[in-house]
Amino acid sequence: AQSVTQLGSHVSVSEGALVLLRCNYSSSVPPYLFWYVQYPNQGLQLLLKYTSAATLVKGINGFEAEFKKSETSFHLTKPSAHMSDAAEYFCAVSDPTTGANSKLTFGKGITLSVRP
Amino acid sequence: NAGVMQNPRHLVRRRGQEARLRCSPMKGHSHVYWYRQLPEEGLKFMVYLQKENIIDESGMPKERFSAEFPKEGPSILRIQQVVRGDSAAYFCASSRDRSTEAFFGQGTRLTVV
C-alpha cells in the first residue's frame, strides 16, 4: 500500500520569497511521484513528475522537486513566489510495478497563499 | 486538440435521485480514471477503465456506484439513489495507455440537496 503525507493545510509566503511545500511518501516499491496544482474550480495540472531518472526534477512555472529516498520525501520548491502561484498543490504517488502509472494516491493538498 | 471533457460541470440532485457524470477522454486515449474529491480532502481513486473493460474498481463504493466506458461514447460514472455524502467533485483523467501520463478534466461538482 502507498500513502502520501502533506503536513499542514496552508502555507503563506510573500511575493518573491522561497516556496517550500513538503511531501513525504510511503511505498513498498520504488515509486513514481507527482506534484499537481489546482486553481479554484479547475482540474488538476501536472507540475512535474519523478519516474526514477534524475532525482532533481524541474517542472513548469519555475517549480522543482528533489526525490530523497533516504528521507522518503519529494518536497516542491520555487525560488521566488509569484502572485499567480496561489493555488492548491497536491503530491501524489503511483506504483509503477502495476503498470498503471496513472492510478494515483494523493495527499490531502496544501493551499499556497502569496502576499503582495 | 481538446482536453478531457467532463459534463456537466455542476450537477444538483435531490436525495434519492440518480446522477450521471460523463467524461470524454482526450483524442487517442483509451484509458480512463475516475477520482472523487471530498471537501478538505485530496483526490481518492475510484475506478480505472479501458474501453469496454473495468481494470480496477478497488476504490468504488460497493453499492449505488457504477462506471462504464463503452466502445463508442464517453465514460459514465453513475450514482444511484444519491445521498448528501455523495456531494463532492468528481474528476476524470485519461491516458493513452497504462504507462503514460494521465490528463485531468475540470471535474463535475455534484451537490445533493
GROMACS .gro file of C-alpha atoms in nm:
model
  229
    1ALA     CA    1   0.000   0.000   0.000
    2GLN     CA    2   0.109   0.353  -0.067
    3SER     CA    3   0.039   0.677   0.111
    4VAL     CA    4   0.131   1.043   0.091
    5THR     CA    5   0.160   1.289   0.378
    6GLN     CA    6   0.144   1.661   0.324
    7LEU     CA    7   0.188   1.825   0.662
    8GLY     CA    8  -0.019   2.133   0.726
    9SER     CA    9  -0.302   2.255   0.509
   10HIS     CA   10  -0.196   2.610   0.439
   11VAL     CA   11   0.128   2.790   0.358
   12SER     CA   12   0.158   3.167   0.320
   13VAL     CA   13   0.460   3.340   0.167
   14SER     CA   14   0.542   3.689   0.049
   15GLU     CA   15   0.578   3.760  -0.320
   16GLY     CA   16   0.941   3.694  -0.415
   17ALA     CA   17   1.005   3.461  -0.122
   18LEU     CA   18   1.102   3.097  -0.140
   19VAL     CA   19   0.821   2.846  -0.173
   20LEU     CA   20   0.867   2.512   0.005
   21LEU     CA   21   0.584   2.260   0.010
   22ARG     CA   22   0.660   1.933   0.185
   23CYS     CA   23   0.563   1.583   0.078
   24ASN     CA   24   0.657   1.252   0.235
   25TYR     CA   25   0.553   0.920   0.094
   26SER     CA   26   0.531   0.559   0.196
   27SER     CA   27   0.574   0.286  -0.061
   28SER     CA   28   0.692  -0.074  -0.057
   29VAL     CA   29   0.839  -0.035  -0.406
   30PRO     CA   30   1.031   0.244  -0.575
   31PRO     CA   31   0.753   0.485  -0.656
   32TYR     CA   32   0.670   0.734  -0.921
   33LEU     CA   33   0.597   1.074  -0.764
   34PHE     CA   34   0.400   1.370  -0.889
   35TRP     CA   35   0.309   1.725  -0.798
   36TYR     CA   36  -0.016   1.873  -0.929
   37VAL     CA   37  -0.160   2.222  -0.900
   38GLN     CA   38  -0.531   2.301  -0.881
   39TYR     CA   39  -0.668   2.650  -0.931
   40PRO     CA   40  -1.016   2.729  -0.791
   41ASN     CA   41  -1.290   2.536  -0.967
   42GLN     CA   42  -1.042   2.388  -1.212
   43GLY     CA   43  -0.898   2.045  -1.278
   44LEU     CA   44  -0.550   1.933  -1.188
   45GLN     CA   45  -0.246   2.034  -1.387
   46LEU     CA   46   0.076   1.836  -1.370
   47LEU     CA   47   0.368   2.044  -1.242
   48LEU     CA   48   0.634   1.775  -1.251
   49LYS     CA   49   0.696   1.406  -1.202
   50TYR     CA   50   0.973   1.174  -1.085
   51THR     CA   51   1.000   0.841  -1.267
   52SER     CA   52   1.333   0.701  -1.145
   53ALA     CA   53   1.562   0.909  -1.363
   54ALA     CA   54   1.727   1.224  -1.223
   55THR     CA   55   1.645   1.286  -0.860
   56LEU     CA   56   1.612   1.662  -0.912
   57VAL     CA   57   1.313   1.722  -1.132
   58LYS     CA   58   1.231   2.052  -1.296
   59GLY     CA   59   0.875   2.134  -1.384
   60ILE     CA   60   0.666   2.411  -1.524
   61ASN     CA   61   0.635   2.765  -1.387
   62GLY     CA   62   0.978   2.754  -1.223
   63PHE     CA   63   0.897   2.473  -0.980
   64GLU     CA   64   1.128   2.187  -0.899
   65ALA     CA   65   1.133   1.892  -0.661
   66GLU     CA   66   1.400   1.659  -0.530
   67PHE     CA   67   1.348   1.290  -0.466
   68LYS     CA   68   1.527   1.181  -0.148
   69LYS     CA   69   1.493   0.811  -0.095
   70SER     CA   70   1.660   0.815   0.247
   71GLU     CA   71   1.407   1.068   0.372
   72THR     CA   72   1.114   0.930   0.168
   73SER     CA   73   1.049   1.287   0.063
   74PHE     CA   74   0.964   1.476  -0.254
   75HIS     CA   75   0.943   1.841  -0.149
   76LEU     CA   76   0.837   2.106  -0.400
   77THR     CA   77   1.027   2.434  -0.421
   78LYS     CA   78   1.030   2.757  -0.616
   79PRO     CA   79   1.295   3.023  -0.554
   80SER     CA   80   1.067   3.323  -0.590
   81ALA     CA   81   0.690   3.317  -0.540
   82HIS     CA   82   0.460   3.498  -0.777
   83MET     CA   83   0.103   3.605  -0.706
   84SER     CA   84  -0.017   3.366  -0.976
   85ASP     CA   85   0.124   3.071  -0.776
   86ALA     CA   86  -0.162   3.097  -0.527
   87ALA     CA   87  -0.345   2.766  -0.561
   88GLU     CA   88  -0.379   2.424  -0.405
   89TYR     CA   89  -0.094   2.179  -0.451
   90PHE     CA   90  -0.120   1.804  -0.436
   91CYS     CA   91   0.155   1.547  -0.406
   92ALA     CA   92   0.076   1.201  -0.545
   93VAL     CA   93   0.239   0.860  -0.575
   94SER     CA   94   0.187   0.565  -0.805
   95ASP     CA   95   0.315   0.210  -0.807
   96PRO     CA   96   0.493   0.154  -1.138
   97THR     CA   97   0.502  -0.224  -1.087
   98THR     CA   98   0.128  -0.238  -1.152
   99GLY     CA   99   0.180  -0.086  -1.492
  100ALA     CA  100  -0.087   0.169  -1.415
  101ASN     CA  101   0.120   0.480  -1.370
  102SER     CA  102  -0.182   0.698  -1.363
  103LYS     CA  103  -0.359   0.524  -1.076
  104LEU     CA  104  -0.256   0.778  -0.817
  105THR     CA  105  -0.268   0.806  -0.440
  106PHE     CA  106  -0.295   1.171  -0.342
  107GLY     CA  107  -0.207   1.367  -0.034
  108LYS     CA  108  -0.465   1.600   0.120
  109GLY     CA  109  -0.321   1.903  -0.050
  110ILE     CA  110  -0.170   2.231   0.064
  111THR     CA  111  -0.316   2.572  -0.010
  112LEU     CA  112  -0.049   2.826  -0.103
  113SER     CA  113  -0.124   3.193  -0.045
  114VAL     CA  114   0.106   3.465  -0.176
  115ARG     CA  115   0.109   3.803  -0.001
  116PRO     CA  116   0.189   4.117  -0.201
  117ASN     CA  117  -0.672   1.929  -2.957
  118ALA     CA  118  -0.938   1.930  -2.689
  119GLY     CA  119  -0.851   1.813  -2.341
  120VAL     CA  120  -1.051   1.581  -2.121
  121MET     CA  121  -1.410   1.699  -2.128
  122GLN     CA  122  -1.643   1.644  -1.837
  123ASN     CA  123  -2.007   1.733  -1.824
  124PRO     CA  124  -2.196   1.868  -1.664
  125ARG     CA  125  -1.962   2.096  -1.471
  126HIS     CA  126  -2.219   2.136  -1.196
  127LEU     CA  127  -2.499   1.896  -1.108
  128VAL     CA  128  -2.763   1.930  -0.840
  129ARG     CA  129  -2.966   1.628  -0.739
  130ARG     CA  130  -3.221   1.565  -0.467
  131ARG     CA  131  -3.165   1.277  -0.229
  132GLY     CA  132  -3.274   0.952  -0.390
  133GLN     CA  133  -3.225   1.065  -0.749
  134GLU     CA  134  -2.968   0.931  -0.992
  135ALA     CA  135  -2.658   1.121  -1.102
  136ARG     CA  136  -2.482   1.055  -1.433
  137LEU     CA  137  -2.142   1.207  -1.488
  138ARG     CA  138  -1.980   1.199  -1.830
  139CYS     CA  139  -1.618   1.200  -1.932
  140SER     CA  140  -1.487   1.224  -2.287
  141PRO     CA  141  -1.116   1.138  -2.291
  142MET     CA  142  -0.857   1.314  -2.499
  143LYS     CA  143  -0.829   1.204  -2.860
  144GLY     CA  144  -0.628   0.884  -2.884
  145HIS     CA  145  -0.672   0.799  -2.516
  146SER     CA  146  -0.836   0.468  -2.431
  147HIS     CA  147  -0.773   0.459  -2.055
  148VAL     CA  148  -0.993   0.648  -1.810
  149TYR     CA  149  -0.962   0.702  -1.434
  150TRP     CA  150  -1.227   0.845  -1.202
  151TYR     CA  151  -1.140   1.023  -0.877
  152ARG     CA  152  -1.356   1.180  -0.606
  153GLN     CA  153  -1.257   1.488  -0.409
  154LEU     CA  154  -1.447   1.543  -0.088
  155PRO     CA  155  -1.434   1.886   0.081
  156GLU     CA  156  -1.100   1.948   0.253
  157GLU     CA  157  -0.964   1.619   0.116
  158GLY     CA  158  -0.733   1.511  -0.159
  159LEU     CA  159  -0.849   1.309  -0.455
  160LYS     CA  160  -0.937   0.946  -0.396
  161PHE     CA  161  -0.909   0.688  -0.672
  162MET     CA  162  -1.238   0.524  -0.761
  163VAL     CA  163  -1.208   0.322  -1.080
  164TYR     CA  164  -0.983   0.258  -1.379
  165LEU     CA  165  -1.137   0.160  -1.710
  166GLN     CA  166  -1.024   0.073  -2.055
  167LYS     CA  167  -1.259   0.059  -2.350
  168GLU     CA  168  -1.537  -0.189  -2.256
  169ASN     CA  169  -1.342  -0.317  -1.955
  170ILE     CA  170  -1.315  -0.234  -1.587
  171ILE     CA  171  -0.950  -0.278  -1.496
  172ASP     CA  172  -0.953  -0.178  -1.130
  173GLU     CA  173  -1.255  -0.079  -0.925
  174SER     CA  174  -1.093  -0.110  -0.585
  175GLY     CA  175  -1.191   0.245  -0.490
  176MET     CA  176  -1.558   0.222  -0.580
  177PRO     CA  177  -1.817   0.209  -0.303
  178LYS     CA  178  -1.980  -0.133  -0.301
  179GLU     CA  179  -2.331  -0.006  -0.355
  180ARG     CA  180  -2.502   0.255  -0.572
  181PHE     CA  181  -2.191   0.342  -0.777
  182SER     CA  182  -2.108   0.202  -1.120
  183ALA     CA  183  -1.890   0.302  -1.412
  184GLU     CA  184  -1.864   0.212  -1.775
  185PHE     CA  185  -1.655   0.305  -2.076
  186PRO     CA  186  -1.831   0.175  -2.388
  187LYS     CA  187  -1.672   0.115  -2.723
  188GLU     CA  188  -1.834   0.430  -2.850
  189GLY     CA  189  -1.909   0.739  -2.649
  190PRO     CA  190  -1.795   0.882  -2.320
  191SER     CA  191  -1.722   0.710  -1.992
  192ILE     CA  192  -2.011   0.732  -1.748
  193LEU     CA  193  -1.998   0.735  -1.369
  194ARG     CA  194  -2.343   0.656  -1.235
  195ILE     CA  195  -2.457   0.712  -0.880
  196GLN     CA  196  -2.796   0.572  -0.790
  197GLN     CA  197  -3.012   0.697  -0.502
  198VAL     CA  198  -2.775   0.978  -0.414
  199VAL     CA  199  -2.724   1.082  -0.053
  200ARG     CA  200  -2.582   1.405   0.093
  201GLY     CA  201  -2.247   1.233   0.148
  202ASP     CA  202  -2.208   1.190  -0.228
  203SER     CA  203  -2.167   1.567  -0.264
  204ALA     CA  204  -1.816   1.611  -0.399
  205ALA     CA  205  -1.612   1.700  -0.704
  206TYR     CA  206  -1.565   1.407  -0.939
  207PHE     CA  207  -1.265   1.417  -1.167
  208CYS     CA  208  -1.190   1.210  -1.471
  209ALA     CA  209  -0.844   1.159  -1.617
  210SER     CA  210  -0.740   0.986  -1.937
  211SER     CA  211  -0.418   0.839  -2.072
  212ARG     CA  212  -0.303   0.683  -2.396
  213ASP     CA  213  -0.201   0.361  -2.227
  214ARG     CA  214  -0.118   0.213  -1.886
  215SER     CA  215   0.226   0.363  -1.861
  216THR     CA  216   0.182   0.718  -1.982
  217GLU     CA  217   0.077   1.032  -1.805
  218ALA     CA  218  -0.289   1.100  -1.744
  219PHE     CA  219  -0.453   1.435  -1.807
  220PHE     CA  220  -0.735   1.559  -1.587
  221GLY     CA  221  -1.066   1.714  -1.676
  222GLN     CA  222  -1.211   2.013  -1.494
  223GLY     CA  223  -1.441   1.799  -1.286
  224THR     CA  224  -1.812   1.771  -1.214
  225ARG     CA  225  -1.927   1.924  -0.888
  226LEU     CA  226  -2.219   1.723  -0.754
  227THR     CA  227  -2.441   1.876  -0.489
  228VAL     CA  228  -2.705   1.662  -0.325
  229VAL     CA  229  -2.985   1.859  -0.161
   0.00000   0.00000   0.00000
